[in-house]
Short mmCIF file of C-alpha atoms and ligand atoms in Angstrom, two decimals:
data_model
loop_
_atom_site.label_atom_id
_atom_site.label_comp_id
_atom_site.label_asym_id
_atom_site.label_seq_id
_atom_site.Cartn_x
_atom_site.Cartn_y
_atom_site.Cartn_z
CA MET A 30 17.88 24.38 -2.11
CA THR A 31 17.53 20.93 -3.44
CA GLN A 32 17.39 18.01 -1.10
CA THR A 33 18.17 14.57 -2.18
CA THR A 34 15.02 12.91 -0.79
CA PRO A 35 11.55 14.21 -1.35
CA GLN A 36 10.34 16.56 1.42
CA HIS A 37 7.59 14.17 2.25
CA THR A 38 9.15 10.80 2.50
CA PRO A 39 6.51 8.40 1.94
CA MET A 40 5.59 6.42 5.04
CA THR A 41 5.18 3.08 3.25
CA GLN A 42 5.90 -0.43 3.53
CA ILE A 43 5.92 -0.58 -0.40
CA PRO A 44 9.33 -1.36 -1.81
CA VAL A 45 11.37 0.37 -4.57
CA LYS A 46 13.44 -1.26 -7.33
CA ASP A 47 15.09 0.17 -10.42
CA ASN A 48 13.43 3.78 -9.58
CA GLN A 49 9.91 2.08 -9.54
CA LEU A 50 7.59 1.19 -6.88
CA ILE A 51 6.98 -2.53 -6.52
CA ILE A 52 3.48 -3.62 -5.94
CA GLY A 53 2.40 -7.20 -5.68
CA GLY A 54 6.04 -7.96 -6.89
CA ILE A 55 5.76 -6.08 -10.14
CA THR A 56 6.73 -2.67 -11.18
CA LEU A 57 4.32 0.17 -11.23
CA SER A 58 4.68 0.76 -14.95
CA ARG A 59 4.03 -2.76 -15.78
CA LEU A 60 1.08 -2.90 -13.35
CA ALA A 61 -0.30 0.24 -15.07
CA GLN A 62 0.15 -1.58 -18.46
CA ARG A 63 -1.63 -4.61 -17.05
CA VAL A 64 -4.52 -2.76 -15.71
CA GLY A 65 -4.84 -1.02 -19.05
CA THR A 66 -6.07 2.30 -17.75
CA THR A 67 -5.60 4.95 -14.98
CA PRO A 68 -6.60 5.94 -12.48
CA PHE A 69 -6.67 2.74 -10.39
CA TYR A 70 -6.19 1.47 -6.95
CA ALA A 71 -4.03 -1.45 -6.25
CA TYR A 72 -4.02 -3.50 -3.01
CA ASP A 73 -0.99 -5.71 -2.16
CA ARG A 74 -2.12 -9.15 -0.83
CA LEU A 75 1.26 -9.92 0.81
CA LEU A 76 1.19 -6.71 2.69
CA MET A 77 -2.36 -7.42 4.15
CA THR A 78 -1.16 -10.99 5.22
CA GLN A 79 1.98 -9.73 6.78
CA ARG A 80 0.05 -6.97 8.57
CA VAL A 81 -2.30 -9.48 10.20
CA ALA A 82 0.58 -11.88 10.96
CA GLU A 83 2.50 -9.06 12.72
CA LEU A 84 -0.52 -7.98 14.61
CA ARG A 85 -1.17 -11.58 15.95
CA ARG A 86 2.43 -11.71 17.20
CA HIS A 87 1.83 -8.58 19.18
CA MET A 88 -1.69 -9.36 20.57
CA PRO A 89 -2.44 -12.11 23.28
CA PRO A 90 -2.91 -15.35 21.50
CA ASP A 91 -6.57 -15.93 22.25
CA LEU A 92 -7.73 -12.44 21.22
CA LYS A 93 -9.82 -12.66 18.01
CA ILE A 94 -9.11 -10.17 15.12
CA HIS A 95 -12.14 -9.08 13.08
CA TYR A 96 -12.00 -7.09 9.88
CA ALA A 97 -14.40 -4.01 9.79
CA MET A 98 -15.30 -4.13 6.09
CA LYS A 99 -16.21 -0.58 5.64
CA ALA A 100 -12.59 0.27 5.47
CA ASN A 101 -12.38 -1.46 2.12
CA PRO A 102 -15.26 -3.62 1.02
CA MET A 103 -13.88 -4.58 -2.47
CA PRO A 104 -14.86 -8.13 -2.74
CA ALA A 105 -11.49 -9.61 -3.71
CA VAL A 106 -9.95 -7.78 -0.58
CA VAL A 107 -12.74 -9.21 1.52
CA GLN A 108 -12.19 -12.69 0.13
CA HIS A 109 -8.48 -12.39 0.99
CA MET A 110 -9.20 -11.17 4.44
CA ALA A 111 -11.65 -14.00 5.00
CA GLY A 112 -8.63 -16.41 4.96
CA ILE A 113 -6.45 -14.46 7.46
CA VAL A 114 -8.70 -12.92 10.09
CA ASP A 115 -11.13 -14.53 12.60
CA GLY A 116 -14.35 -12.74 11.65
CA PHE A 117 -15.98 -9.72 9.86
CA ASP A 118 -17.79 -6.79 11.22
CA LEU A 119 -20.15 -5.06 8.77
CA ALA A 120 -22.38 -2.18 8.59
CA SER A 121 -24.99 -2.77 5.90
CA ALA A 122 -26.85 -5.46 3.99
CA GLY A 123 -24.72 -4.52 0.96
CA GLU A 124 -21.49 -5.34 2.99
CA MET A 125 -23.24 -8.44 4.28
CA LYS A 126 -23.71 -9.89 0.69
CA VAL A 127 -19.98 -9.40 0.04
CA ALA A 128 -19.14 -11.11 3.40
CA LEU A 129 -21.54 -14.02 2.89
CA ASP A 130 -19.88 -14.77 -0.48
CA THR A 131 -16.85 -15.80 1.36
CA ALA A 132 -16.04 -18.84 3.49
CA MET A 133 -16.28 -16.98 6.67
CA PRO A 134 -18.65 -18.82 9.10
CA VAL A 135 -21.66 -16.67 9.92
CA LYS A 136 -21.06 -17.12 13.65
CA HIS A 137 -18.10 -14.95 13.33
CA ILE A 138 -19.83 -12.17 11.37
CA SER A 139 -21.53 -9.19 13.07
CA MET A 140 -23.51 -6.21 11.91
CA ALA A 141 -23.40 -2.71 13.53
CA GLY A 142 -24.60 0.67 12.55
CA PRO A 143 -27.54 3.07 13.55
CA GLY A 144 -30.58 3.03 11.60
CA LYS A 145 -30.71 -0.43 10.30
CA ARG A 146 -33.71 -0.84 8.17
CA PRO A 147 -36.24 -3.63 8.90
CA ALA A 148 -35.34 -5.37 5.64
CA GLU A 149 -31.67 -5.49 6.52
CA LEU A 150 -32.38 -6.71 9.99
CA ASN A 151 -34.48 -9.41 8.43
CA GLN A 152 -31.72 -10.40 6.21
CA ALA A 153 -29.24 -10.51 9.12
CA ILE A 154 -31.69 -12.60 11.28
CA ALA A 155 -32.03 -14.98 8.32
CA ALA A 156 -28.31 -15.14 7.80
CA GLY A 157 -27.72 -16.00 11.44
CA ILE A 158 -25.18 -13.25 12.04
CA THR A 159 -24.88 -11.34 15.24
CA ILE A 160 -26.68 -7.93 15.31
CA HIS A 161 -25.31 -5.24 17.39
CA VAL A 162 -28.32 -3.42 18.64
CA GLU A 163 -28.12 0.23 18.84
CA SER A 164 -31.37 1.26 20.41
CA PHE A 165 -34.45 0.14 22.20
CA HIS A 166 -36.54 0.73 19.06
CA GLU A 167 -34.26 -1.59 17.10
CA LEU A 168 -34.32 -4.17 19.97
CA LYS A 169 -38.16 -4.34 19.28
CA THR A 170 -38.05 -4.42 15.60
CA ILE A 171 -35.69 -7.42 15.79
CA ALA A 172 -38.02 -9.20 18.16
CA GLN A 173 -40.93 -8.60 15.97
CA LEU A 174 -39.05 -9.79 12.82
CA SER A 175 -37.74 -12.81 14.58
CA GLU A 176 -41.16 -13.87 15.77
CA GLN A 177 -42.63 -13.42 12.25
CA SER A 178 -39.88 -15.51 10.70
CA GLY A 179 -39.64 -18.05 13.51
CA ILE A 180 -35.78 -17.65 13.72
CA GLN A 181 -34.30 -16.60 16.98
CA ALA A 182 -32.17 -13.62 16.30
CA CYS A 183 -28.60 -13.31 17.67
CA VAL A 184 -27.95 -10.02 19.37
CA ALA A 185 -25.12 -8.24 21.15
CA ILE A 186 -25.71 -4.81 22.57
CA ARG A 187 -23.65 -1.98 21.48
CA ILE A 188 -22.75 0.19 24.38
CA ASN A 189 -22.20 3.88 24.22
CA PRO A 190 -19.80 3.99 27.19
CA ALA A 191 -19.61 6.93 29.58
CA PHE A 192 -15.73 7.08 28.80
CA GLU A 193 -14.24 8.18 25.46
CA LEU A 194 -11.32 7.05 23.39
CA LYS A 195 -8.76 9.95 23.89
CA ALA A 196 -6.84 11.40 21.00
CA SER A 197 -8.93 9.64 18.35
CA GLY A 198 -9.34 11.00 14.77
CA MET A 199 -12.92 10.28 15.16
CA LYS A 200 -14.71 9.69 18.43
CA MET A 201 -17.79 7.28 18.41
CA GLY A 202 -18.53 6.80 22.00
CA GLY A 203 -18.75 8.74 25.26
CA GLY A 204 -21.10 11.68 25.65
CA PRO A 205 -24.22 11.76 23.66
CA LYS A 206 -23.92 9.74 20.57
CA GLN A 207 -26.16 8.17 17.88
CA PHE A 208 -24.21 4.91 18.30
CA GLY A 209 -25.13 2.16 20.87
CA ILE A 210 -27.30 2.28 23.92
CA ASP A 211 -26.04 4.48 26.84
CA GLU A 212 -24.30 2.51 29.52
CA GLU A 213 -26.66 3.71 32.03
CA LEU A 214 -29.52 2.16 30.23
CA LEU A 215 -27.84 -1.40 29.93
CA PRO A 216 -29.49 -3.06 32.84
CA GLU A 217 -32.99 -2.21 31.26
CA ALA A 218 -31.82 -3.18 27.83
CA LEU A 219 -30.71 -6.55 29.17
CA LYS A 220 -33.87 -7.22 30.79
CA ARG A 221 -35.70 -6.52 27.47
CA VAL A 222 -33.36 -9.05 25.52
CA LYS A 223 -34.39 -11.60 28.21
CA THR A 224 -38.16 -10.87 27.96
CA LEU A 225 -38.09 -10.71 24.24
CA GLY A 226 -36.51 -14.12 23.98
CA LEU A 227 -33.47 -13.13 21.81
CA ASP A 228 -30.33 -15.06 21.71
CA PHE A 229 -27.86 -12.98 23.67
CA GLN A 230 -24.36 -12.96 22.52
CA GLY A 231 -22.62 -10.28 24.39
CA PHE A 232 -21.40 -6.73 24.08
CA HIS A 233 -19.91 -4.42 21.46
CA ILE A 234 -18.09 -1.36 22.66
CA TYR A 235 -16.50 0.87 19.90
CA SER A 236 -15.24 4.20 20.91
CA GLY A 237 -13.23 5.61 18.11
CA SER A 238 -11.06 5.51 15.01
CA GLN A 239 -7.54 6.44 13.72
CA ASN A 240 -5.75 6.57 17.19
CA LEU A 241 -1.88 6.30 17.17
CA LYS A 242 -1.55 6.69 20.96
CA ALA A 243 -1.07 3.19 22.66
CA GLU A 244 -1.90 4.69 26.09
CA ALA A 245 -5.35 5.91 24.88
CA ILE A 246 -6.22 2.59 23.33
CA ILE A 247 -4.88 0.61 26.22
CA GLU A 248 -7.06 2.70 28.64
CA ALA A 249 -10.22 2.37 26.46
CA GLN A 250 -9.64 -1.36 26.22
CA GLN A 251 -9.24 -1.79 29.97
CA LYS A 252 -12.30 0.24 30.58
CA SER A 253 -14.34 -1.93 28.09
CA ILE A 254 -13.45 -5.01 29.71
CA ALA A 255 -14.23 -3.58 33.18
CA LEU A 256 -17.56 -2.41 32.04
CA ALA A 257 -18.44 -5.84 30.61
CA MET A 258 -17.45 -7.54 33.76
CA GLN A 259 -19.67 -5.02 35.76
CA LEU A 260 -22.62 -5.52 33.43
CA SER A 261 -22.30 -9.37 33.47
CA GLU A 262 -24.45 -9.82 36.44
CA HIS A 263 -27.48 -8.25 34.51
CA CYS A 264 -26.94 -10.52 31.48
CA PRO A 265 -29.68 -13.09 30.73
CA CYS A 266 -26.78 -15.69 30.08
CA PRO A 267 -23.16 -15.73 30.16
CA ILE A 268 -21.36 -13.43 27.59
CA LYS A 269 -20.33 -15.31 24.53
CA LYS A 270 -18.70 -12.41 22.70
CA LEU A 271 -17.02 -9.25 23.94
CA ASN A 272 -16.16 -6.90 21.16
CA ILE A 273 -13.88 -4.36 22.50
CA GLY A 274 -13.60 -2.24 19.36
CA GLY A 275 -10.20 -1.13 18.02
CA GLY A 276 -9.50 2.35 16.52
CA TYR A 277 -5.79 1.36 15.77
CA GLY A 278 -4.58 4.06 13.43
CA ILE A 279 -1.86 4.48 10.80
CA PRO A 280 0.48 7.33 10.11
CA TYR A 281 -0.52 9.56 7.28
CA PHE A 282 1.35 12.91 7.85
CA PRO A 283 4.91 13.96 8.78
CA GLY A 284 5.53 13.75 12.56
CA GLU A 285 3.11 10.96 12.99
CA THR A 286 4.69 7.78 14.21
CA PRO A 287 3.13 4.17 13.82
CA LEU A 288 1.08 2.89 16.76
CA ASP A 289 2.87 0.69 19.12
CA THR A 290 1.01 -2.37 18.88
CA GLN A 291 3.36 -4.46 20.93
CA ALA A 292 2.62 -2.17 24.02
CA VAL A 293 -1.21 -2.51 23.33
CA GLY A 294 -0.83 -6.31 23.14
CA ASP A 295 1.21 -6.42 26.40
CA ALA A 296 -1.15 -4.23 28.30
CA LEU A 297 -4.20 -6.25 27.21
CA ALA A 298 -2.76 -9.61 28.22
CA GLN A 299 -3.82 -9.23 32.04
CA PRO A 300 -7.35 -7.81 31.74
CA LEU A 301 -7.97 -10.44 29.01
CA ALA A 302 -6.86 -13.25 31.32
CA ASP A 303 -8.82 -11.92 34.14
CA PHE A 304 -12.07 -11.72 31.92
CA LYS A 305 -11.38 -15.17 30.48
CA SER A 306 -11.13 -16.59 34.03
CA ALA A 307 -14.45 -15.01 34.93
CA VAL A 308 -16.21 -15.86 31.80
CA PRO A 309 -14.22 -18.84 30.30
CA GLU A 310 -16.52 -19.44 27.29
CA ALA A 311 -16.28 -15.79 26.04
CA GLU A 312 -14.38 -14.66 22.82
CA VAL A 313 -12.95 -11.41 23.17
CA ILE A 314 -12.69 -9.56 19.89
CA ILE A 315 -10.93 -6.57 18.38
CA GLU A 316 -12.40 -5.12 15.12
CA LEU A 317 -9.97 -3.16 12.77
CA GLY A 318 -10.38 -1.73 9.52
CA ARG A 319 -7.83 0.93 8.58
CA TYR A 320 -5.01 -0.76 10.52
CA LEU A 321 -5.28 -4.00 8.47
CA VAL A 322 -5.62 -2.64 5.03
CA GLY A 323 -4.76 0.93 4.94
CA GLU A 324 -0.97 0.68 4.27
CA ALA A 325 -1.46 -2.06 1.73
CA GLY A 326 -3.14 0.11 -0.82
CA ILE A 327 -1.99 2.84 -3.32
CA TYR A 328 -4.07 4.90 -5.64
CA VAL A 329 -2.47 5.66 -9.11
CA CYS A 330 -3.18 8.36 -11.59
CA GLU A 331 -1.34 9.83 -14.67
CA VAL A 332 -0.08 13.24 -15.30
CA VAL A 333 -2.19 14.67 -18.06
CA ASP A 334 -0.87 18.28 -18.21
CA LYS A 335 1.69 20.34 -16.66
CA LYS A 336 1.49 24.11 -16.34
CA ILE A 337 2.93 27.18 -14.55
CA SER A 338 0.63 29.75 -13.10
CA ARG A 339 2.21 32.81 -11.70
CA GLY A 340 5.40 30.92 -10.64
CA GLN A 341 3.76 27.88 -9.32
CA THR A 342 3.91 24.53 -11.06
CA TYR A 343 0.81 22.43 -11.38
CA LEU A 344 0.76 18.77 -12.30
CA ILE A 345 -2.68 18.01 -13.37
CA VAL A 346 -3.77 14.35 -13.26
CA ASN A 347 -6.56 12.28 -14.33
CA GLY A 348 -7.76 11.32 -10.78
CA GLY A 349 -8.69 13.23 -7.66
CA LEU A 350 -11.25 13.77 -4.95
CA HIS A 351 -14.04 11.93 -6.81
CA HIS A 352 -11.92 8.66 -6.18
CA HIS A 353 -9.91 9.73 -3.20
CA LEU A 354 -11.77 12.08 -0.97
CA ALA A 355 -9.53 11.64 1.96
CA ALA A 356 -6.38 12.42 0.14
CA SER A 357 -7.84 15.66 -0.99
CA GLY A 358 -8.35 16.57 2.63
CA ASN A 359 -11.98 16.80 2.59
CA PHE A 360 -12.87 13.64 4.53
CA GLY A 361 -12.78 14.59 8.31
CA GLN A 362 -9.62 16.85 8.19
CA VAL A 363 -9.75 20.30 9.74
CA ILE A 364 -6.65 21.59 8.26
CA ARG A 365 -5.64 20.05 4.85
CA LYS A 366 -2.37 18.23 5.02
CA ASN A 367 -0.63 16.37 2.22
CA TYR A 368 -1.09 12.55 2.10
CA PRO A 369 2.20 10.78 1.31
CA VAL A 370 2.51 11.19 -2.46
CA ALA A 371 5.36 10.16 -5.00
CA ILE A 372 6.04 9.87 -8.65
CA GLY A 373 5.91 6.15 -8.74
CA ASN A 374 8.05 5.59 -11.83
CA LYS A 375 10.77 8.07 -10.82
CA MET A 376 11.06 7.16 -7.19
CA HIS A 377 14.73 8.15 -6.76
CA ASN A 378 15.25 10.82 -9.37
CA LYS A 379 17.24 13.48 -7.85
CA ASP A 380 16.05 16.29 -10.02
CA LEU A 381 13.21 17.78 -7.79
CA GLU A 382 10.68 20.43 -8.14
CA THR A 383 7.97 21.83 -5.85
CA VAL A 384 4.59 21.07 -7.42
CA ASN A 385 0.83 21.32 -6.80
CA ILE A 386 -0.93 18.10 -7.85
CA VAL A 387 -4.57 18.76 -8.83
CA GLY A 388 -7.33 16.54 -10.22
CA PRO A 389 -9.49 17.17 -13.24
CA LEU A 390 -12.54 18.61 -11.36
CA CYS A 391 -13.77 22.01 -11.73
CA THR A 392 -13.33 22.82 -8.03
CA PRO A 393 -10.52 24.02 -6.06
CA LEU A 394 -10.98 21.30 -3.54
CA ASP A 395 -9.51 18.73 -6.03
CA ILE A 396 -5.97 18.81 -4.71
CA LEU A 397 -3.74 15.69 -4.25
CA ALA A 398 -0.55 17.72 -3.26
CA ASP A 399 -0.13 21.15 -2.03
CA ARG A 400 3.34 22.62 -2.79
CA MET A 401 5.26 19.28 -2.36
CA GLN A 402 8.78 18.62 -3.43
CA LEU A 403 8.91 15.70 -5.63
CA PRO A 404 11.05 14.31 -8.61
CA LYS A 405 10.34 16.20 -11.72
CA ALA A 406 7.42 14.76 -13.37
CA GLU A 407 6.14 14.97 -17.04
CA ILE A 408 2.95 14.18 -18.84
CA GLY A 409 2.43 10.50 -18.63
CA ASP A 410 4.30 9.95 -15.37
CA LEU A 411 2.31 8.13 -12.65
CA VAL A 412 1.49 9.84 -9.39
CA VAL A 413 0.88 7.54 -6.44
CA VAL A 414 -0.90 8.30 -3.21
CA PHE A 415 0.12 5.96 -0.33
CA GLN A 416 -1.89 4.84 2.51
CA SER A 417 -4.89 4.44 0.17
CA GLY A 418 -6.05 0.94 1.10
CA ALA A 419 -8.72 2.10 3.71
CA TYR A 420 -11.47 4.84 3.20
CA GLY A 421 -10.37 5.36 -0.37
CA TYR A 422 -12.71 4.49 -3.34
CA THR A 423 -15.88 3.69 -1.52
CA ALA A 424 -15.50 6.78 0.79
CA SER A 425 -15.45 9.07 -2.17
CA PRO A 426 -18.07 10.96 -4.25
CA SER A 427 -17.37 9.01 -7.43
CA LYS A 428 -20.34 10.38 -9.18
CA PHE A 429 -19.29 13.98 -8.68
CA LEU A 430 -18.63 15.70 -12.03
CA SER A 431 -19.39 12.52 -13.92
CA GLN A 432 -15.88 11.37 -14.37
CA PRO A 433 -14.97 7.85 -15.38
CA ASP A 434 -14.76 5.29 -12.59
CA ALA A 435 -11.35 4.04 -11.03
CA VAL A 436 -10.46 0.51 -11.42
CA GLU A 437 -9.56 -1.62 -8.32
CA VAL A 438 -7.02 -4.57 -8.53
CA VAL A 439 -5.58 -6.79 -5.85
CA VAL A 440 -2.13 -7.96 -6.73
C1 PLP B 1681 -15.72 2.37 11.31
C2 PLP B 1681 -15.74 1.22 12.29
C3 PLP B 1681 -14.69 0.43 12.48
C4 PLP B 1681 -13.42 0.40 11.69
O1 PLP B 1681 -12.63 1.49 11.99
P1 PLP B 1681 -11.15 1.77 11.60
O2 PLP B 1681 -10.71 2.94 12.09
O3 PLP B 1681 -11.13 1.48 10.05
O4 PLP B 1681 -10.49 0.49 12.26
C5 PLP B 1681 -14.93 -0.72 13.33
N1 PLP B 1681 -16.08 -0.76 14.11
C6 PLP B 1681 -17.00 0.05 13.92
C7 PLP B 1681 -18.33 -0.21 14.74
C8 PLP B 1681 -16.85 1.11 13.03
O5 PLP B 1681 -17.95 2.06 12.94
#
């Protein structure tokens, strides 16, 4: 049976014109010509800008929106984000370098992550960014480095809360975790911050990632604010920053629906107002990676061979898991599901066929599409993977099998 639309309608904000995807205002074929080679990643500036603007409309006006750089640390993307978000959250000295090359003021930059090395901490102290402390040992190291350099370190404590963010793709709080200091130990940690003479900024509570359920996020945000209120009596000075995390997800697979950010924003208004009236100086921050950039990016590769094996059609492309581990299903998925994929230069062709799209690597794991119905493609056509703006290239084992690198462009 032939359908008129591909079985897996791409969930994407990217427009189509004359049978071609339009990215950054130009057709995909022309963009491929401009880039000069495949595979490549392309990130659409306008889509990132629109996403942030829409989110601001849905969130309470005095909520700060930070960009978590690990989702996409490409310098040109980070430069663009610097102009549209309120701050950056980073997780390594490498990301810090990219962040500090932008105009983002250091007072709006923070660094989290377990196992920060003394050299990294030293750089962060010198830069004047806020360090999210994840353990007692780290606290001590920061104090020592601070004393050696004569620069008072800015610290916030990352709390591993007693609650968890329900229905998350990845849980990063609640129960035993390598992240943050357990909620029960906070009074002791705060005492140490005071005796060590560090510049206390506040709290960071990050409980999970890739969540599409508004109710789950609302609950975690409310609990985070309540926890901060409860701990405020133990703080050496009033809280200046309260980072309540994020975890806002995007849909990847059939049946998933976009997160209702309006509901999240509406539910946050009252707790935020209550917190602000108790601690008027405090900034309340959410930090998002995937939600801000994930849908603004595509991965593009080219069909280099087409063959039939025992009745199944294979499109063999020049890109794969070495550039896009997540699309291959090997980045945190339990059961492999197809990412939204299209033939980007034949978007509306009615002549469909069921294909497997595989990469050039000598491993059966290198799959971009498993039996998907798509417009009939030939050698030279462009296969596009949507939802590729976050956790794409830098979350992939690009050295595996010594294939050429992908190019990344912002359009
Ligand atoms: C990974 C991470 C983020 C970003 O998560 P997204 O799901 O991309 O929004 C934010 N904060 C911290 C601490 C993280 O580890």
